[in-house]
């Protein structure tokens, strides 16, 4: 299921890249390189998802965790960069409300990924035991909740593309 999600994410990122590329050909609201860089971060995030899907956490934790780190960090960078593109595209190519929603998703995702990394790092570096009722257990829960918040925000973020994809016929 994660591999399918990674594939669908890749297709969505590519379509968004092509749309922004077409928009910048006529209105030059961002550098084409900015669009390329944002898309690369998105695609690397999808590669991270494939790594997570194909390397089990208990069998090869280092590779699995590396894939998760790629997914979440590169994914949040992608969300932030596309939000910048969205803000610069207002009002011609993007709705103001969509830009505001993307800003909120970006801020929440950034905070959650920082909590995720800090929590996972503390548990790993301090070699804390995850016994019920301990601080380590609380840190682990905060980290896990943050992971789900970021994952859910990725889905919400992709859903904000719908109005723009529906208007794509006006661009081409």
PDB file of C-alpha atoms in Angstrom:
ATOM      1  CA  UNK A   1       0.000   0.000   0.000  1.00  0.00           C
ATOM      2  CA  UNK A   2       2.852   2.403   0.769  1.00  0.00           C
ATOM      3  CA  UNK A   3       4.426   1.657  -2.631  1.00  0.00           C
ATOM      4  CA  UNK A   4       1.135   2.556  -4.314  1.00  0.00           C
ATOM      5  CA  UNK A   5       0.994   5.780  -2.287  1.00  0.00           C
ATOM      6  CA  UNK A   6       4.563   6.587  -3.330  1.00  0.00           C
ATOM      7  CA  UNK A   7       3.651   6.020  -6.983  1.00  0.00           C
ATOM      8  CA  UNK A   8       0.545   8.211  -6.730  1.00  0.00           C
ATOM      9  CA  UNK A   9       2.592  10.873  -4.934  1.00  0.00           C
ATOM     10  CA  UNK A  10       5.165  10.782  -7.734  1.00  0.00           C
ATOM     11  CA  UNK A  11       2.466  11.214 -10.384  1.00  0.00           C
ATOM     12  CA  UNK A  12       0.890  14.095  -8.457  1.00  0.00           C
ATOM     13  CA  UNK A  13       4.243  15.839  -7.975  1.00  0.00           C
ATOM     14  CA  UNK A  14       5.038  15.443 -11.673  1.00  0.00           C
ATOM     15  CA  UNK A  15       1.650  16.855 -12.710  1.00  0.00           C
ATOM     16  CA  UNK A  16       2.082  19.821 -10.347  1.00  0.00           C
ATOM     17  CA  UNK A  17       5.582  20.382 -11.747  1.00  0.00           C
ATOM     18  CA  UNK A  18       4.278  20.405 -15.327  1.00  0.00           C
ATOM     19  CA  UNK A  19       1.452  22.772 -14.403  1.00  0.00           C
ATOM     20  CA  UNK A  20       3.739  25.268 -12.663  1.00  0.00           C
ATOM     21  CA  UNK A  21       6.209  24.995 -15.552  1.00  0.00           C
ATOM     22  CA  UNK A  22       3.452  25.933 -18.006  1.00  0.00           C
ATOM     23  CA  UNK A  23       2.271  28.785 -15.777  1.00  0.00           C
ATOM     24  CA  UNK A  24       5.766  30.249 -15.429  1.00  0.00           C
ATOM     25  CA  UNK A  25       6.226  30.225 -19.204  1.00  0.00           C
ATOM     26  CA  UNK A  26       3.569  32.920 -19.490  1.00  0.00           C
ATOM     27  CA  UNK A  27       3.743  34.883 -16.250  1.00  0.00           C
ATOM     28  CA  UNK A  28       7.278  34.314 -14.820  1.00  0.00           C
ATOM     29  CA  UNK A  29       6.137  34.512 -11.182  1.00  0.00           C
ATOM     30  CA  UNK A  30       8.946  32.174 -10.009  1.00  0.00           C
ATOM     31  CA  UNK A  31      12.235  30.884 -11.329  1.00  0.00           C
ATOM     32  CA  UNK A  32      11.922  27.602 -13.248  1.00  0.00           C
ATOM     33  CA  UNK A  33      14.769  26.292 -11.061  1.00  0.00           C
ATOM     34  CA  UNK A  34      12.633  26.839  -7.947  1.00  0.00           C
ATOM     35  CA  UNK A  35       9.967  24.590  -9.459  1.00  0.00           C
ATOM     36  CA  UNK A  36      12.583  21.951 -10.319  1.00  0.00           C
ATOM     37  CA  UNK A  37      14.115  22.013  -6.832  1.00  0.00           C
ATOM     38  CA  UNK A  38      10.730  21.730  -5.134  1.00  0.00           C
ATOM     39  CA  UNK A  39       9.817  18.774  -7.351  1.00  0.00           C
ATOM     40  CA  UNK A  40      13.114  17.036  -6.588  1.00  0.00           C
ATOM     41  CA  UNK A  41      12.393  17.263  -2.854  1.00  0.00           C
ATOM     42  CA  UNK A  42       8.936  15.819  -3.470  1.00  0.00           C
ATOM     43  CA  UNK A  43      10.299  12.951  -5.543  1.00  0.00           C
ATOM     44  CA  UNK A  44      13.005  12.151  -2.975  1.00  0.00           C
ATOM     45  CA  UNK A  45      10.239  12.011  -0.374  1.00  0.00           C
ATOM     46  CA  UNK A  46       8.455   9.405  -2.522  1.00  0.00           C
ATOM     47  CA  UNK A  47      11.681   7.396  -2.817  1.00  0.00           C
ATOM     48  CA  UNK A  48      11.845   7.474   0.979  1.00  0.00           C
ATOM     49  CA  UNK A  49       8.322   6.034   1.087  1.00  0.00           C
ATOM     50  CA  UNK A  50       9.432   3.165  -1.156  1.00  0.00           C
ATOM     51  CA  UNK A  51      12.360   2.492   1.177  1.00  0.00           C
ATOM     52  CA  UNK A  52      10.021   2.456   4.187  1.00  0.00           C
ATOM     53  CA  UNK A  53       7.676   0.071   2.373  1.00  0.00           C
ATOM     54  CA  UNK A  54      10.362  -2.381   1.298  1.00  0.00           C
ATOM     55  CA  UNK A  55      12.622  -2.490   4.366  1.00  0.00           C
ATOM     56  CA  UNK A  56      10.817  -3.638   7.497  1.00  0.00           C
ATOM     57  CA  UNK A  57      11.417  -1.681  10.662  1.00  0.00           C
ATOM     58  CA  UNK A  58      12.371  -4.707  12.751  1.00  0.00           C
ATOM     59  CA  UNK A  59      14.492  -6.436  10.077  1.00  0.00           C
ATOM     60  CA  UNK A  60      16.608  -3.470   8.935  1.00  0.00           C
ATOM     61  CA  UNK A  61      15.819  -0.540  11.220  1.00  0.00           C
ATOM     62  CA  UNK A  62      18.635   1.723  10.003  1.00  0.00           C
ATOM     63  CA  UNK A  63      17.496   1.611   6.373  1.00  0.00           C
ATOM     64  CA  UNK A  64      13.815   1.844   7.336  1.00  0.00           C
ATOM     65  CA  UNK A  65      14.475   4.864   9.564  1.00  0.00           C
ATOM     66  CA  UNK A  66      16.603   6.492   6.854  1.00  0.00           C
ATOM     67  CA  UNK A  67      13.728   6.099   4.412  1.00  0.00           C
ATOM     68  CA  UNK A  68      11.320   7.572   6.948  1.00  0.00           C
ATOM     69  CA  UNK A  69      13.649  10.521   7.496  1.00  0.00           C
ATOM     70  CA  UNK A  70      13.831  11.118   3.729  1.00  0.00           C
ATOM     71  CA  UNK A  71      10.060  10.882   3.461  1.00  0.00           C
ATOM     72  CA  UNK A  72       9.263  13.295   6.246  1.00  0.00           C
ATOM     73  CA  UNK A  73      12.064  15.862   5.906  1.00  0.00           C
ATOM     74  CA  UNK A  74      12.021  16.081   2.105  1.00  0.00           C
ATOM     75  CA  UNK A  75       8.228  15.946   2.134  1.00  0.00           C
ATOM     76  CA  UNK A  76       7.960  18.904   4.503  1.00  0.00           C
ATOM     77  CA  UNK A  77      10.510  20.850   2.447  1.00  0.00           C
ATOM     78  CA  UNK A  78       8.400  20.086  -0.651  1.00  0.00           C
ATOM     79  CA  UNK A  79       5.252  21.287   1.129  1.00  0.00           C
ATOM     80  CA  UNK A  80       6.968  24.531   2.158  1.00  0.00           C
ATOM     81  CA  UNK A  81       8.430  25.201  -1.306  1.00  0.00           C
ATOM     82  CA  UNK A  82       5.143  24.524  -3.108  1.00  0.00           C
ATOM     83  CA  UNK A  83       3.414  26.794  -0.595  1.00  0.00           C
ATOM     84  CA  UNK A  84       5.836  29.569  -1.562  1.00  0.00           C
ATOM     85  CA  UNK A  85       5.031  28.890  -5.232  1.00  0.00           C
ATOM     86  CA  UNK A  86       1.322  29.005  -4.416  1.00  0.00           C
ATOM     87  CA  UNK A  87       1.645  32.353  -2.627  1.00  0.00           C
ATOM     88  CA  UNK A  88       3.595  33.851  -5.521  1.00  0.00           C
ATOM     89  CA  UNK A  89       1.000  32.506  -7.974  1.00  0.00           C
ATOM     90  CA  UNK A  90      -1.861  34.413  -6.306  1.00  0.00           C
ATOM     91  CA  UNK A  91      -4.260  35.589  -7.613  1.00  0.00           C
ATOM     92  CA  UNK A  92      -3.665  34.569 -11.230  1.00  0.00           C
ATOM     93  CA  UNK A  93      -2.952  30.853 -10.798  1.00  0.00           C
ATOM     94  CA  UNK A  94      -3.845  30.042  -7.211  1.00  0.00           C
ATOM     95  CA  UNK A  95      -6.727  30.925  -4.909  1.00  0.00           C
ATOM     96  CA  UNK A  96      -5.921  32.986  -1.817  1.00  0.00           C
ATOM     97  CA  UNK A  97      -7.798  30.524   0.423  1.00  0.00           C
ATOM     98  CA  UNK A  98      -5.752  27.605  -0.948  1.00  0.00           C
ATOM     99  CA  UNK A  99      -2.544  29.520  -0.203  1.00  0.00           C
ATOM    100  CA  UNK A 100      -3.677  30.175   3.379  1.00  0.00           C
ATOM    101  CA  UNK A 101      -4.572  26.497   3.863  1.00  0.00           C
ATOM    102  CA  UNK A 102      -1.156  25.506   2.491  1.00  0.00           C
ATOM    103  CA  UNK A 103       0.593  27.929   4.848  1.00  0.00           C
ATOM    104  CA  UNK A 104      -1.223  26.369   7.815  1.00  0.00           C
ATOM    105  CA  UNK A 105      -0.354  22.849   6.621  1.00  0.00           C
ATOM    106  CA  UNK A 106       3.293  23.917   6.138  1.00  0.00           C
ATOM    107  CA  UNK A 107       3.621  25.386   9.626  1.00  0.00           C
ATOM    108  CA  UNK A 108       1.937  22.424  11.336  1.00  0.00           C
ATOM    109  CA  UNK A 109       4.016  19.949   9.292  1.00  0.00           C
ATOM    110  CA  UNK A 110       7.250  21.766  10.111  1.00  0.00           C
ATOM    111  CA  UNK A 111       6.509  21.776  13.845  1.00  0.00           C
ATOM    112  CA  UNK A 112       5.461  18.115  13.763  1.00  0.00           C
ATOM    113  CA  UNK A 113       8.560  16.981  11.840  1.00  0.00           C
ATOM    114  CA  UNK A 114      10.804  18.824  14.311  1.00  0.00           C
ATOM    115  CA  UNK A 115       9.027  17.096  17.231  1.00  0.00           C
ATOM    116  CA  UNK A 116       9.309  13.776  15.397  1.00  0.00           C
ATOM    117  CA  UNK A 117      13.050  14.117  14.813  1.00  0.00           C
ATOM    118  CA  UNK A 118      13.809  15.462  18.291  1.00  0.00           C
ATOM    119  CA  UNK A 119      11.779  12.708  19.959  1.00  0.00           C
ATOM    120  CA  UNK A 120      13.253   9.886  17.890  1.00  0.00           C
ATOM    121  CA  UNK A 121      16.766  11.294  18.364  1.00  0.00           C
ATOM    122  CA  UNK A 122      16.410  11.587  22.140  1.00  0.00           C
ATOM    123  CA  UNK A 123      15.227   8.002  22.447  1.00  0.00           C
ATOM    124  CA  UNK A 124      18.018   6.756  20.182  1.00  0.00           C
ATOM    125  CA  UNK A 125      20.905   8.869  21.520  1.00  0.00           C
ATOM    126  CA  UNK A 126      20.044   8.362  25.183  1.00  0.00           C
ATOM    127  CA  UNK A 127      19.199   4.695  24.533  1.00  0.00           C
ATOM    128  CA  UNK A 128      15.999   5.075  26.534  1.00  0.00           C
ATOM    129  CA  UNK A 129      13.846   2.062  27.369  1.00  0.00           C
ATOM    130  CA  UNK A 130      10.205   2.370  26.318  1.00  0.00           C
ATOM    131  CA  UNK A 131       8.562   1.207  29.536  1.00  0.00           C
ATOM    132  CA  UNK A 132       4.971   2.310  30.131  1.00  0.00           C
ATOM    133  CA  UNK A 133       4.734   5.448  32.248  1.00  0.00           C
ATOM    134  CA  UNK A 134       8.321   6.630  31.664  1.00  0.00           C
ATOM    135  CA  UNK A 135       9.428   9.873  30.036  1.00  0.00           C
ATOM    136  CA  UNK A 136      10.843   7.841  27.169  1.00  0.00           C
ATOM    137  CA  UNK A 137       7.407   6.333  26.571  1.00  0.00           C
ATOM    138  CA  UNK A 138       5.860   9.821  26.516  1.00  0.00           C
ATOM    139  CA  UNK A 139       8.551  11.053  24.111  1.00  0.00           C
ATOM    140  CA  UNK A 140       7.908   8.029  21.905  1.00  0.00           C
ATOM    141  CA  UNK A 141       4.167   8.776  21.845  1.00  0.00           C
ATOM    142  CA  UNK A 142       4.748  12.439  20.974  1.00  0.00           C
ATOM    143  CA  UNK A 143       7.090  11.363  18.187  1.00  0.00           C
ATOM    144  CA  UNK A 144       4.591   8.804  16.857  1.00  0.00           C
ATOM    145  CA  UNK A 145       1.710  11.293  16.962  1.00  0.00           C
ATOM    146  CA  UNK A 146       3.888  13.827  15.147  1.00  0.00           C
ATOM    147  CA  UNK A 147       4.623  11.216  12.480  1.00  0.00           C
ATOM    148  CA  UNK A 148       0.903  10.695  11.881  1.00  0.00           C
ATOM    149  CA  UNK A 149       0.260  14.446  11.828  1.00  0.00           C
ATOM    150  CA  UNK A 150       2.869  14.892   9.096  1.00  0.00           C
ATOM    151  CA  UNK A 151       1.502  11.945   7.104  1.00  0.00           C
ATOM    152  CA  UNK A 152      -2.065  13.252   7.371  1.00  0.00           C
ATOM    153  CA  UNK A 153      -0.909  16.754   6.399  1.00  0.00           C
ATOM    154  CA  UNK A 154       0.719  15.341   3.254  1.00  0.00           C
ATOM    155  CA  UNK A 155      -2.665  13.941   2.246  1.00  0.00           C
ATOM    156  CA  UNK A 156      -4.405  17.233   2.994  1.00  0.00           C
ATOM    157  CA  UNK A 157      -1.746  19.110   1.050  1.00  0.00           C
ATOM    158  CA  UNK A 158      -2.231  16.963  -2.043  1.00  0.00           C
ATOM    159  CA  UNK A 159      -5.984  17.499  -1.756  1.00  0.00           C
ATOM    160  CA  UNK A 160      -5.396  21.260  -2.067  1.00  0.00           C
ATOM    161  CA  UNK A 161      -4.182  20.599  -5.622  1.00  0.00           C
ATOM    162  CA  UNK A 162      -7.680  19.574  -6.744  1.00  0.00           C
ATOM    163  CA  UNK A 163      -9.001  23.080  -7.586  1.00  0.00           C
ATOM    164  CA  UNK A 164      -5.840  23.856  -9.562  1.00  0.00           C
ATOM    165  CA  UNK A 165      -5.917  20.542 -11.424  1.00  0.00           C
ATOM    166  CA  UNK A 166      -9.570  21.175 -12.274  1.00  0.00           C
ATOM    167  CA  UNK A 167      -8.590  24.519 -13.837  1.00  0.00           C
ATOM    168  CA  UNK A 168      -5.653  23.040 -15.752  1.00  0.00           C
ATOM    169  CA  UNK A 169      -7.626  23.160 -19.014  1.00  0.00           C
ATOM    170  CA  UNK A 170      -7.520  26.971 -18.812  1.00  0.00           C
ATOM    171  CA  UNK A 171      -3.716  26.863 -18.728  1.00  0.00           C
ATOM    172  CA  UNK A 172      -3.093  24.607 -21.721  1.00  0.00           C
TER     173      UNK A 172
END
